[in-house]
Coordinates of C-alpha atoms in Angstrom, one line a residue:
Chain A
M1 CA 26.4 -20.9 -10.9
K2 CA 25.1 -17.2 -10.3
K3 CA 27.2 -15.1 -7.6
P4 CA 24.9 -14.3 -4.6
S5 CA 24.6 -10.5 -3.8
V6 CA 24.8 -11.5 -0.2
I7 CA 26.0 -14.8 1.6
L8 CA 24.1 -14.7 5.3
P9 CA 26.8 -15.8 7.8
F10 CA 24.9 -19.2 8.6
E11 CA 25.2 -19.7 4.8
R12 CA 28.9 -19.8 4.4
P13 CA 29.7 -23.0 5.2
I14 CA 27.7 -24.3 2.3
Y15 CA 29.0 -21.8 -0.4
E16 CA 32.4 -23.1 0.9
L17 CA 31.4 -26.4 0.1
E18 CA 29.7 -25.6 -3.1
E19 CA 32.7 -24.1 -4.0
K20 CA 34.9 -27.1 -3.5
L21 CA 32.6 -29.1 -5.2
N22 CA 32.6 -26.7 -8.5
A23 CA 36.3 -27.3 -8.2
L24 CA 35.8 -30.9 -8.0
E25 CA 33.7 -31.0 -10.9
K26 CA 36.2 -29.4 -13.4
K27 CA 38.7 -32.0 -12.5
P28 CA 39.3 -34.8 -15.2
T29 CA 36.7 -37.4 -14.3
S30 CA 38.2 -40.7 -12.5
A31 CA 36.1 -43.1 -10.7
Q32 CA 37.5 -41.5 -7.4
V33 CA 36.2 -37.9 -8.2
K34 CA 33.3 -38.9 -9.4
E35 CA 33.0 -40.9 -5.8
S36 CA 33.8 -38.0 -3.9
I37 CA 31.4 -35.3 -5.8
R38 CA 28.7 -37.9 -4.9
N39 CA 29.8 -37.8 -1.4
M40 CA 30.0 -33.9 -1.4
R41 CA 26.6 -33.5 -3.1
V42 CA 24.8 -35.4 0.0
E43 CA 27.1 -33.5 2.6
I44 CA 25.5 -30.0 1.0
T45 CA 22.2 -31.3 0.9
H46 CA 22.4 -32.6 4.7
M47 CA 24.2 -29.3 5.5
K48 CA 21.6 -27.1 3.6
K49 CA 18.7 -29.2 5.6
D50 CA 20.4 -28.8 8.6
V51 CA 21.4 -25.5 8.5
F52 CA 17.8 -23.9 7.6
S53 CA 16.1 -26.4 9.9
K54 CA 17.7 -24.7 13.2
L55 CA 17.6 -20.9 12.0
D56 CA 16.9 -18.3 14.7
P57 CA 14.0 -16.0 14.1
W58 CA 16.2 -12.9 13.3
E59 CA 18.1 -15.5 10.7
V60 CA 14.6 -16.1 9.5
V61 CA 14.5 -12.6 9.2
Q62 CA 17.4 -12.4 7.1
V63 CA 16.5 -14.8 4.8
A64 CA 13.2 -13.0 4.2
R65 CA 14.9 -10.2 3.4
H66 CA 17.5 -11.4 1.4
P67 CA 18.2 -9.6 -2.0
D68 CA 18.0 -12.5 -4.2
R69 CA 14.6 -13.8 -2.4
P70 CA 12.1 -14.1 -5.1
Q71 CA 9.6 -10.8 -5.4
L72 CA 6.2 -9.9 -6.8
R73 CA 7.8 -9.5 -10.4
D74 CA 10.0 -12.6 -10.6
Y75 CA 6.4 -14.4 -9.5
I76 CA 4.4 -12.5 -12.2
E77 CA 6.8 -13.9 -14.6
L78 CA 7.3 -17.2 -13.2
V79 CA 3.9 -18.3 -11.4
F80 CA 1.5 -16.6 -13.6
D81 CA 0.6 -17.3 -17.3
E82 CA -0.1 -13.6 -18.0
F83 CA -0.5 -10.0 -15.9
V84 CA -2.3 -7.2 -17.2
E85 CA -1.7 -4.6 -15.0
L86 CA -3.8 -1.7 -13.9
H87 CA -2.3 1.5 -12.8
G88 CA -3.4 4.2 -10.5
D89 CA -6.1 4.8 -7.6
K90 CA -7.8 7.3 -10.2
S91 CA -7.2 10.1 -7.6
F92 CA -3.9 10.6 -6.5
G93 CA -1.3 8.7 -8.6
D94 CA 0.2 5.0 -9.2
D95 CA 1.6 3.6 -6.3
R96 CA 4.4 1.5 -7.7
A97 CA 5.1 -0.3 -4.1
L98 CA 1.7 -2.0 -4.3
M99 CA 0.9 -3.5 -8.1
T100 CA -2.3 -4.5 -9.1
G101 CA -3.8 -6.3 -12.2
F102 CA -5.5 -9.0 -14.1
A103 CA -3.4 -12.3 -14.2
R104 CA -4.3 -15.9 -15.2
L105 CA -3.3 -19.1 -13.7
G106 CA -3.7 -22.1 -15.7
E107 CA -7.9 -22.1 -15.8
H108 CA -8.2 -19.3 -13.0
K109 CA -8.7 -15.7 -14.1
V110 CA -7.6 -13.9 -11.1
M111 CA -7.2 -10.0 -9.7
L112 CA -3.6 -9.8 -8.6
I113 CA -2.8 -7.6 -5.6
G114 CA 1.1 -7.6 -4.3
Q115 CA 3.7 -5.5 -3.0
H116 CA 7.1 -5.0 -4.7
K117 CA 10.2 -4.4 -2.9
G118 CA 12.6 -3.8 -6.1
R119 CA 15.3 -5.7 -7.2
N120 CA 17.5 -2.8 -8.4
L121 CA 18.3 0.6 -6.9
Q122 CA 16.2 2.3 -9.4
E123 CA 13.2 -0.4 -8.7
R124 CA 13.7 -0.1 -5.0
N125 CA 13.5 4.0 -5.1
E126 CA 10.2 3.8 -7.1
C127 CA 8.6 1.2 -4.7
F128 CA 10.2 2.7 -1.4
Y129 CA 11.5 -0.7 -0.4
G130 CA 7.8 -2.3 -1.0
C131 CA 6.3 0.4 1.6
A132 CA 3.2 1.5 0.0
H133 CA 1.3 4.8 0.1
P134 CA -2.4 5.5 0.9
E135 CA -2.8 5.3 -2.8
G136 CA -1.4 2.0 -3.0
Y137 CA -4.2 0.7 -0.9
K138 CA -6.8 2.8 -2.3
K139 CA -5.6 1.5 -5.7
A140 CA -6.1 -2.2 -4.2
L141 CA -9.3 -1.6 -3.0
S142 CA -10.8 -0.3 -6.1
K143 CA -9.1 -3.2 -8.5
M144 CA -10.7 -5.9 -5.4
R145 CA -14.1 -4.1 -5.8
M146 CA -14.2 -4.8 -9.7
A147 CA -13.0 -7.9 -9.2
E148 CA -16.1 -8.7 -7.1
K149 CA -18.0 -7.3 -9.7
Y150 CA -16.7 -9.7 -12.3
G151 CA -16.5 -12.8 -9.9
I152 CA -12.8 -12.7 -9.9
P153 CA -10.8 -14.2 -7.3
I154 CA -8.4 -12.2 -5.8
V155 CA -4.9 -13.6 -5.3
C156 CA -2.6 -11.1 -2.7
L157 CA 1.0 -11.6 -2.5
I158 CA 2.5 -9.9 0.5
D159 CA 6.0 -8.6 1.1
T160 CA 6.2 -5.4 2.7
P161 CA 8.6 -3.9 5.4
G162 CA 5.3 -2.0 6.5
A163 CA 3.3 1.0 5.3
Y164 CA 5.3 3.8 4.3
P165 CA 5.8 6.2 7.2
G166 CA 5.9 9.6 5.8
V167 CA 4.5 13.0 6.1
G168 CA 2.6 12.6 2.6
A169 CA 1.4 9.5 3.6
E170 CA 0.0 10.4 7.0
E171 CA -1.6 13.7 5.1
R172 CA -3.1 11.3 2.2
G173 CA -4.7 8.9 5.2
Q174 CA -2.7 6.3 5.8
A175 CA -4.4 4.7 8.7
Y176 CA -7.8 5.7 6.9
H177 CA -7.2 3.6 3.7
I178 CA -5.6 0.6 5.7
A179 CA -8.5 0.6 7.9
L180 CA -11.1 0.9 5.3
N181 CA -9.5 -2.0 3.4
L182 CA -9.8 -4.3 6.3
R183 CA -13.5 -3.3 6.8
E184 CA -14.1 -4.0 3.0
M185 CA -12.0 -7.1 2.2
S186 CA -14.0 -8.5 5.0
Q187 CA -17.4 -7.9 3.0
L188 CA -16.2 -9.2 -0.5
E189 CA -18.1 -11.7 -2.3
T190 CA -15.3 -13.2 -4.2
P191 CA -12.6 -15.9 -3.0
I192 CA -9.3 -14.0 -1.3
V193 CA -6.2 -16.0 -1.3
C194 CA -3.3 -14.4 0.5
T195 CA 0.0 -15.5 0.8
V196 CA 3.4 -14.0 2.8
I197 CA 5.9 -14.5 0.2
G198 CA 8.8 -12.6 2.4
E199 CA 8.0 -9.8 4.8
G200 CA 4.5 -9.1 6.6
G201 CA 5.0 -6.2 8.1
S202 CA 2.3 -4.9 10.4
G203 CA -0.9 -2.9 9.2
G204 CA 1.0 -2.3 5.7
A205 CA 0.5 -6.2 4.9
L206 CA -2.9 -6.9 6.7
G207 CA -4.0 -4.1 4.6
I208 CA -4.1 -6.8 1.9
G209 CA -4.4 -9.8 4.0
I210 CA -8.0 -10.3 4.9
G211 CA -8.5 -13.9 3.0
N212 CA -10.3 -16.8 3.0
H213 CA -6.9 -18.5 2.6
V214 CA -4.0 -17.1 4.4
S215 CA -0.5 -18.9 3.8
V216 CA 3.1 -18.0 4.4
L217 CA 6.2 -19.1 2.7
E218 CA 8.5 -21.4 5.0
F219 CA 11.1 -18.4 5.8
A220 CA 8.6 -15.5 5.5
Y221 CA 7.7 -13.6 8.8
Y222 CA 4.4 -12.1 9.5
S223 CA 4.7 -9.8 12.2
V224 CA 2.8 -6.8 14.4
I225 CA 5.6 -5.1 14.1
S226 CA 9.5 -5.1 12.6
P227 CA 11.7 -6.4 15.1
E228 CA 14.2 -3.4 15.2
G229 CA 10.7 -1.2 15.8
C230 CA 10.0 -3.4 18.9
A231 CA 13.9 -3.4 19.9
G232 CA 13.6 0.2 19.6
I233 CA 10.5 0.5 21.9
L234 CA 11.1 -2.1 24.5
W235 CA 14.7 -2.6 24.8
K236 CA 15.3 0.9 24.1
H237 CA 17.8 0.2 21.1
V238 CA 17.5 -1.7 17.9
K239 CA 20.9 -3.5 18.3
H240 CA 18.3 -6.2 20.4
A241 CA 16.4 -6.7 17.1
D242 CA 17.5 -10.2 17.4
R243 CA 15.7 -10.9 21.1
A244 CA 12.8 -9.1 19.8
A245 CA 12.5 -11.3 16.6
R246 CA 12.7 -14.5 19.4
A247 CA 10.2 -12.9 21.5
L248 CA 7.4 -11.9 18.8
K249 CA 7.3 -15.5 17.6
F250 CA 6.4 -14.8 14.2
T251 CA 8.2 -17.4 11.9
S252 CA 6.0 -19.6 9.7
Q253 CA 5.9 -22.4 12.6
N254 CA 4.6 -20.3 15.3
L255 CA 2.1 -18.8 12.8
L256 CA 0.6 -22.1 11.7
K257 CA 0.7 -23.2 15.6
M258 CA -1.2 -19.8 16.7
G259 CA -3.8 -20.5 13.8
I260 CA -2.8 -17.0 12.0
V261 CA -2.1 -19.0 8.7
D262 CA -3.8 -21.9 7.3
E263 CA -0.9 -23.4 5.5
I264 CA 3.0 -23.3 5.1
I265 CA 4.1 -23.5 1.3
Q266 CA 7.7 -25.6 1.7
E267 CA 10.6 -23.5 0.3
P268 CA 13.4 -25.2 -2.3
L269 CA 16.8 -26.6 -0.2
G270 CA 18.6 -23.3 1.1
A271 CA 15.4 -21.3 0.5
A272 CA 13.8 -19.6 -2.2
H273 CA 16.6 -17.2 -3.1
R274 CA 18.4 -20.7 -4.1
N275 CA 15.7 -21.7 -6.4
H276 CA 13.2 -19.4 -8.0
R277 CA 11.4 -21.4 -10.5
Q278 CA 10.8 -24.1 -8.0
M279 CA 9.9 -22.1 -5.4
A280 CA 7.1 -20.5 -8.1
A281 CA 6.1 -24.1 -9.0
E282 CA 5.3 -24.7 -5.4
L283 CA 3.5 -21.2 -5.1
R284 CA 1.7 -21.7 -8.2
A285 CA 0.6 -25.3 -7.3
T286 CA -0.7 -24.0 -3.8
L287 CA -2.3 -20.9 -5.3
M288 CA -4.1 -23.3 -8.1
D289 CA -5.3 -25.9 -5.4
N290 CA -6.8 -23.2 -3.0
L291 CA -8.6 -21.6 -5.9
K292 CA -10.1 -24.4 -7.0
K293 CA -11.4 -25.6 -3.0
L294 CA -13.0 -21.9 -2.4
K295 CA -14.6 -22.1 -5.9
G296 CA -17.1 -24.4 -4.7
F297 CA -18.3 -21.8 -2.0
S298 CA -21.4 -19.4 -2.9
K299 CA -21.0 -15.7 -2.1
E300 CA -22.4 -16.0 1.4
E301 CA -20.1 -18.6 2.4
L302 CA -17.1 -16.9 1.4
V303 CA -17.8 -13.9 3.1
N304 CA -18.9 -15.8 6.4
H305 CA -16.2 -18.0 5.8
R306 CA -13.5 -15.0 6.2
Y307 CA -15.6 -13.3 9.1
E308 CA -15.4 -16.4 11.3
K309 CA -11.6 -17.1 10.2
F310 CA -10.6 -13.7 11.8
R311 CA -13.2 -13.6 14.3
N312 CA -11.6 -16.9 16.3
I313 CA -8.5 -15.1 16.6
G314 CA -7.7 -14.0 19.8
V315 CA -6.3 -15.6 23.3
F316 CA -8.3 -14.3 26.3
E317 CA -9.4 -15.8 29.7
E318 CA -13.4 -15.8 30.7
K319 CA -13.8 -15.5 34.2
F320 CA -17.6 -15.1 35.6
Q321 CA -16.2 -14.1 39.1
E322 CA -19.2 -11.5 39.9
E323 CA -22.1 -14.2 39.0
E324 CA -19.9 -16.6 41.1
S325 CA -19.9 -14.3 43.9
E326 CA -23.7 -13.2 43.5
L327 CA -24.6 -16.9 43.4
S328 CA -22.9 -18.0 46.4
E329 CA -24.7 -14.3 48.3
T330 CA -27.9 -15.5 46.8
I331 CA -27.3 -19.0 48.7
Q332 CA -26.2 -17.4 52.0
D333 CA -29.5 -15.2 51.7
E334 CA -31.5 -18.2 51.2
Chain B
M1 CA -9.0 12.0 44.9
A2 CA -5.8 11.0 46.6
S3 CA -6.6 7.4 46.7
T4 CA -7.9 6.9 43.1
P5 CA -6.4 4.2 40.9
Q6 CA -4.8 6.9 38.8
E7 CA -2.1 7.5 41.5
S8 CA 1.0 5.9 40.6
W9 CA 1.2 2.8 42.1
N10 CA 4.8 2.1 42.2
G11 CA 6.2 5.7 42.7
R12 CA 6.7 6.0 39.1
K13 CA 5.0 9.5 37.5
K14 CA 2.3 8.2 35.2
R15 CA 1.7 9.9 32.1
G16 CA -0.7 12.8 31.6
V17 CA -2.0 12.1 35.3
P18 CA -1.1 15.0 37.4
E19 CA -0.5 14.3 41.0
G20 CA -1.2 17.3 44.0
L21 CA -3.1 20.0 44.3
W22 CA -1.6 22.1 41.9
I23 CA -0.6 20.9 38.1
Q24 CA 1.1 22.9 35.4
C25 CA -0.6 22.9 32.1
P26 CA 2.2 21.4 29.6
T27 CA 0.3 23.9 26.8
C28 CA 0.3 27.1 28.8
N29 CA 2.5 26.2 31.4
A30 CA 0.0 27.9 34.1
T31 CA 0.0 26.1 37.3
V32 CA -3.5 25.7 37.9
Y33 CA -6.0 24.2 40.5
K34 CA -6.4 20.5 40.0
K35 CA -9.8 20.8 41.3
T36 CA -10.7 23.5 38.9
V37 CA -9.3 21.2 36.1
D38 CA -11.3 18.4 37.3
E39 CA -14.3 20.4 37.1
A40 CA -13.9 21.6 33.7
L41 CA -13.7 18.3 32.3
N42 CA -10.2 17.6 32.8
T43 CA -9.2 21.0 30.6
C44 CA -6.9 23.8 31.7
P45 CA -9.2 26.5 32.8
E46 CA -6.5 28.8 31.2
C47 CA -5.7 27.4 27.7
N48 CA -8.5 24.6 27.5
H49 CA -5.8 22.0 26.9
H50 CA -7.4 18.7 27.5
F51 CA -5.7 16.5 30.3
Y52 CA -5.8 13.0 30.0
V53 CA -9.1 11.2 31.0
P54 CA -9.7 7.9 33.1
T55 CA -12.1 5.6 31.6
Q56 CA -14.5 6.0 34.7
T57 CA -14.6 9.9 34.6
R58 CA -14.9 9.7 31.1
I59 CA -18.0 7.5 31.4
K60 CA -19.7 9.7 34.0
Q61 CA -18.7 12.8 31.4
L62 CA -20.6 11.5 28.5
L63 CA -23.3 9.0 29.8
D64 CA -26.4 9.7 32.0
E65 CA -25.4 9.1 35.5
G66 CA -25.2 5.5 36.7
S67 CA -26.5 4.4 33.4
F68 CA -23.8 2.5 32.2
E69 CA -23.9 -1.4 32.6
E70 CA -20.3 -3.0 31.9
W71 CA -20.2 -5.8 29.6
F72 CA -17.6 -8.5 28.9
S73 CA -15.7 -7.4 32.2
E74 CA -15.2 -11.6 32.7
L75 CA -12.8 -11.4 29.8
S76 CA -9.1 -11.1 31.0
P77 CA -5.8 -11.1 28.9
C78 CA -3.4 -14.2 28.9
D79 CA 0.3 -14.0 27.5
P80 CA 0.2 -16.6 24.2
L81 CA 3.8 -15.6 23.1
E82 CA 5.0 -16.0 26.8
F83 CA 6.7 -12.7 26.0
E84 CA 9.2 -10.9 28.1
D85 CA 11.2 -7.8 27.4
K86 CA 12.5 -5.9 30.6
K87 CA 9.7 -7.8 32.5
P88 CA 7.6 -11.0 32.0
Y89 CA 4.4 -9.7 29.8
K90 CA 2.2 -11.8 32.9
E91 CA 3.9 -9.5 35.6
R92 CA 3.6 -6.4 33.6
L93 CA -0.4 -7.0 33.2
I94 CA -0.9 -7.1 36.9
E95 CA 1.2 -4.0 37.6
E96 CA -0.8 -1.9 35.0
Q97 CA -3.9 -3.9 36.4
K98 CA -3.1 -2.6 40.1
K99 CA -1.6 0.8 38.7
T100 CA -5.1 1.4 36.9
G101 CA -7.5 -0.4 38.5
L102 CA -8.7 -1.6 34.8
K103 CA -8.3 -5.2 34.1
E104 CA -7.8 -4.2 30.5
A105 CA -7.3 -1.4 28.2
C106 CA -10.8 -1.5 27.1
V107 CA -14.0 -1.2 28.8
A108 CA -17.5 -1.4 27.0
G109 CA -20.9 -1.8 27.8
R110 CA -24.2 -0.2 27.6
G111 CA -25.3 3.4 28.7
Y112 CA -27.7 6.4 28.0
M113 CA -26.8 9.9 26.5
R114 CA -29.4 12.1 27.7
G115 CA -31.9 9.3 27.5
R116 CA -30.5 7.7 24.2
P117 CA -29.4 4.0 24.5
L118 CA -26.2 3.4 23.1
I119 CA -23.1 1.1 23.1
L120 CA -19.7 2.8 24.2
A121 CA -16.5 1.5 24.6
I122 CA -13.3 3.0 25.7
T123 CA -9.6 2.7 25.1
D124 CA -7.7 4.1 27.9
S125 CA -4.3 5.1 27.1
S126 CA -3.2 4.3 30.6
F127 CA -3.2 0.5 30.3
I128 CA 0.0 -0.4 28.2
M129 CA -0.5 2.7 26.3
G130 CA -4.2 1.7 25.8
S131 CA -2.4 -0.7 23.1
M132 CA -5.1 -3.4 21.1
G133 CA -4.3 -7.0 22.4
S134 CA -6.8 -9.9 22.6
V135 CA -9.2 -8.8 25.0
V136 CA -9.6 -5.2 23.6
G137 CA -10.1 -6.7 20.2
E138 CA -12.7 -9.2 21.5
K139 CA -14.5 -6.5 23.8
L140 CA -14.8 -4.3 20.8
T141 CA -16.1 -7.4 18.3
R142 CA -18.6 -8.5 21.0
A143 CA -19.8 -4.9 21.6
I144 CA -20.3 -4.1 17.7
E145 CA -21.8 -7.8 17.2
K146 CA -24.0 -6.8 20.1
A147 CA -24.8 -3.3 18.9
T148 CA -26.0 -4.7 15.3
E149 CA -28.2 -7.3 17.2
M150 CA -29.9 -4.7 19.3
N151 CA -30.0 -2.2 16.6
L152 CA -27.9 0.4 18.7
P153 CA -25.6 2.9 18.1
V154 CA -21.8 2.4 18.8
I155 CA -19.6 5.1 20.2
I156 CA -15.9 4.3 20.3
V157 CA -13.7 6.7 22.5
S158 CA -10.1 5.8 21.7
G159 CA -7.1 6.7 23.4
S160 CA -4.4 4.2 22.2
G161 CA -1.0 5.8 21.7
G162 CA 0.4 1.7 21.2
G163 CA -1.8 0.8 18.4
A164 CA -1.9 -3.0 18.4
R165 CA 0.0 -4.8 21.4
M166 CA 3.3 -6.0 21.0
H167 CA 3.3 -8.3 23.6
E168 CA 0.9 -10.6 21.9
G169 CA 2.4 -10.5 18.5
I170 CA 0.7 -11.3 15.4
I171 CA -2.6 -12.1 17.6
S172 CA -2.8 -8.3 18.1
L173 CA -2.4 -7.6 14.4
M174 CA -5.2 -9.7 13.5
Q175 CA -7.7 -7.8 16.1
M176 CA -7.6 -5.1 13.7
G177 CA -9.1 -7.7 11.1
K178 CA -11.7 -9.0 13.5
V179 CA -12.8 -5.6 14.9
S180 CA -12.9 -4.1 11.4
A181 CA -14.9 -7.1 9.9
A182 CA -17.4 -6.9 12.8
L183 CA -17.7 -3.2 12.0
S184 CA -18.5 -4.1 8.5
R185 CA -21.2 -6.1 9.5
F186 CA -22.6 -3.2 11.4
H187 CA -22.2 -0.8 8.6
K188 CA -24.0 -3.6 6.5
A189 CA -26.8 -3.3 8.9
K190 CA -26.8 0.4 8.8
G191 CA -25.9 0.9 12.2
L192 CA -24.2 4.2 13.2
F193 CA -21.0 4.4 14.5
I194 CA -19.2 7.7 15.9
S195 CA -15.8 7.1 16.4
V196 CA -14.1 9.8 18.9
L197 CA -10.4 10.2 18.6
T198 CA -8.7 11.4 21.5
N199 CA -5.0 11.9 22.5
P200 CA -3.2 9.5 21.4
T201 CA -4.7 7.2 18.9
M202 CA -1.7 5.8 16.7
G203 CA -0.8 2.9 14.8
G204 CA -3.1 -0.3 14.5
V205 CA -5.7 1.3 16.5
A206 CA -6.0 4.5 14.2
A207 CA -5.4 2.0 11.0
S208 CA -8.6 0.2 12.0
F209 CA -11.7 0.9 14.3
A210 CA -11.0 4.7 15.1
S211 CA -10.7 5.4 11.5
L212 CA -13.8 3.5 10.5
G213 CA -16.5 6.2 12.2
D214 CA -19.7 7.2 10.3
V215 CA -18.8 10.4 11.6
T216 CA -15.0 10.9 13.3
L217 CA -14.9 13.3 15.9
A218 CA -11.8 14.5 17.6
E219 CA -10.6 16.3 20.8
P220 CA -8.7 19.3 20.0
N221 CA -4.7 18.9 19.5
A222 CA -5.1 15.2 19.9
L223 CA -2.2 13.2 18.4
V224 CA -3.8 11.3 15.6
G225 CA -1.8 9.2 13.0
F226 CA -0.6 5.9 11.7
A227 CA 3.5 6.1 12.3
G228 CA 5.0 7.5 15.2
P229 CA 6.4 11.0 14.9
R230 CA 9.6 9.8 15.7
V231 CA 9.7 6.6 12.9
V232 CA 8.3 9.5 10.2
S233 CA 11.1 12.0 11.7
E234 CA 13.6 8.9 11.1
T235 CA 12.7 8.3 7.7
I236 CA 12.2 11.5 6.2
K237 CA 15.8 12.7 8.2
E238 CA 13.7 16.3 8.7
K239 CA 12.2 18.3 11.3
L240 CA 8.2 17.6 11.0
P241 CA 6.3 20.4 10.3
D242 CA 4.4 22.1 13.0
G243 CA 1.1 20.7 14.1
F244 CA 2.1 17.5 12.0
Q245 CA -0.4 14.8 13.4
T246 CA -2.7 16.6 15.4
S247 CA -6.6 16.5 14.9
E248 CA -6.4 19.6 13.4
F249 CA -4.0 18.3 11.0
L250 CA -6.5 15.4 10.2
M251 CA -9.2 17.7 9.8
E252 CA -7.1 20.3 7.4
H253 CA -6.7 16.7 5.2
G254 CA -9.9 15.6 5.4
F255 CA -9.8 12.9 7.5
V256 CA -11.7 14.1 10.8
D257 CA -15.6 15.4 10.6
R258 CA -15.4 17.8 13.6
I259 CA -13.2 18.8 16.1
V260 CA -15.2 19.1 19.6
T261 CA -14.0 20.3 22.7
R262 CA -14.9 18.0 25.9
Q263 CA -17.4 20.2 26.9
K264 CA -19.5 20.0 23.8
L265 CA -18.5 16.2 23.3
R266 CA -21.6 15.1 24.9
S267 CA -24.3 17.0 23.1
E268 CA -22.5 16.8 19.7
I269 CA -22.7 13.2 19.9
A270 CA -26.4 13.2 21.0
K271 CA -27.0 15.6 18.1
I272 CA -25.5 13.3 15.6
I273 CA -27.4 10.7 17.1
D274 CA -30.5 12.2 16.6
Y275 CA -29.9 13.0 13.0
C276 CA -29.2 9.6 12.1
V277 CA -31.1 7.3 14.5
F278 CA -34.0 8.9 16.4
Q279 CA -35.7 11.5 13.8

């Protein structure tokens, strides 16, 4: 068993039990040992199910940010049969936090757009921990437009704490480029399938998130603001991030209930970081399924379908008070 | 003016809204007579600092007298997350409504600007920082859809320091997509959208409709940007350059077409409409 880089507090009892199991498995086999091994495996399975079914939203954030959680580059290896990366926005540079390129998924040829956080220090420095700059959003838009031109469906894998907040990013129009992506993605005449694979951090996530089908991995989250950012503003201190996480209702179950996502993709027992292959297989199956479904849509249907999907989001009341009072006045007049 | 809704309702001093007869200008520190400021379209007579303008005053400043017909005022906010920070969102909404006299952070409708019919929407930074929740998103979307249908220009005056409203969580974020999609249809139908950036226009509002104008105008020295200045300075661990995220900074970097003083705003908008729509 590979040693995890981080053991989250609520995972500790699971790992302890797994260590015991390991020790037991090294013992000479006897009927009694075999019996205890079997029991212990059952116990571990139950424990994993139990622990992960009761995660607090703040704990979900820890899982979504787990350093061993599969990232874009892992999925490129495990989900796709081929990836031909296309670099550069033809104007400023090549954003490493946001990768784009042709990819093959069984019979489907797609344009893959995704954020990568970095699995080691070098990658993380290159990728700014998955925080894209304006040139990243610009690159994404130009590749998506190309995909539209050739009728290639677009697959977006979202994993970002947010768009990069820096001087250069502001100078080069972070707000403008995200805004432009929102507007243009809504009109693209090709299927768009989006999945939040880890962190769905506000505008930076939505900037590649306008899809016909939007799904989320079981322990990913998708939020208007990071729990730390929210805590800093509303509770005046980052230490209240756990409260903010609960208040923001951004876990996969909440997202599905509110109609923000169409589907939750189940994670392997003990979450994605415990079994990259199984997670990838699950993701691959879901992506292929949805690409297949969208294949039957005409260009017009695709655009209208995407429009209606976002058009219908919003919770408000409609009270026609004035009309009522005018009505009662007219009645009195009469 | 003492009884206007801009006066603080709970004794708390409200952002950018001066009280009393005399006020101090935050830019030149001059003590100026409030009536003079009001007469100068809420600008400082000494240095032309642009003070905050409440929605109703803004409508008066921009449109022909009495021509504004408010639409979608039947929309009122809900509390889909049952959100509670220091106080429940429901209570906060009622407080904000009492404090500002507004039902929500956005007012939209049809009006005339020197005889030109148009759709005007305003986000007001005094209502939960002008942040965009469901109602703001819905009003803007309906206004844009209506403009597409009626073939009218759209003017949105943004004053949103809060971006997408945290209290409605992910639903607020999705409003960015919703309004931008409506603008996309409007754009395709060759509609004219003039975006007016006022102090402040930040976050999710800047990263959606406010940046999507065919022509983007900005009032002088407004704070406009994606990430808040505090977040940026914490990230880079340095002091921010002078004038960072001001209208002037944005124009220098190519994201604003014109900086327009409030005195000239109406005539400039009218002129642009004439170039694009009434030829």
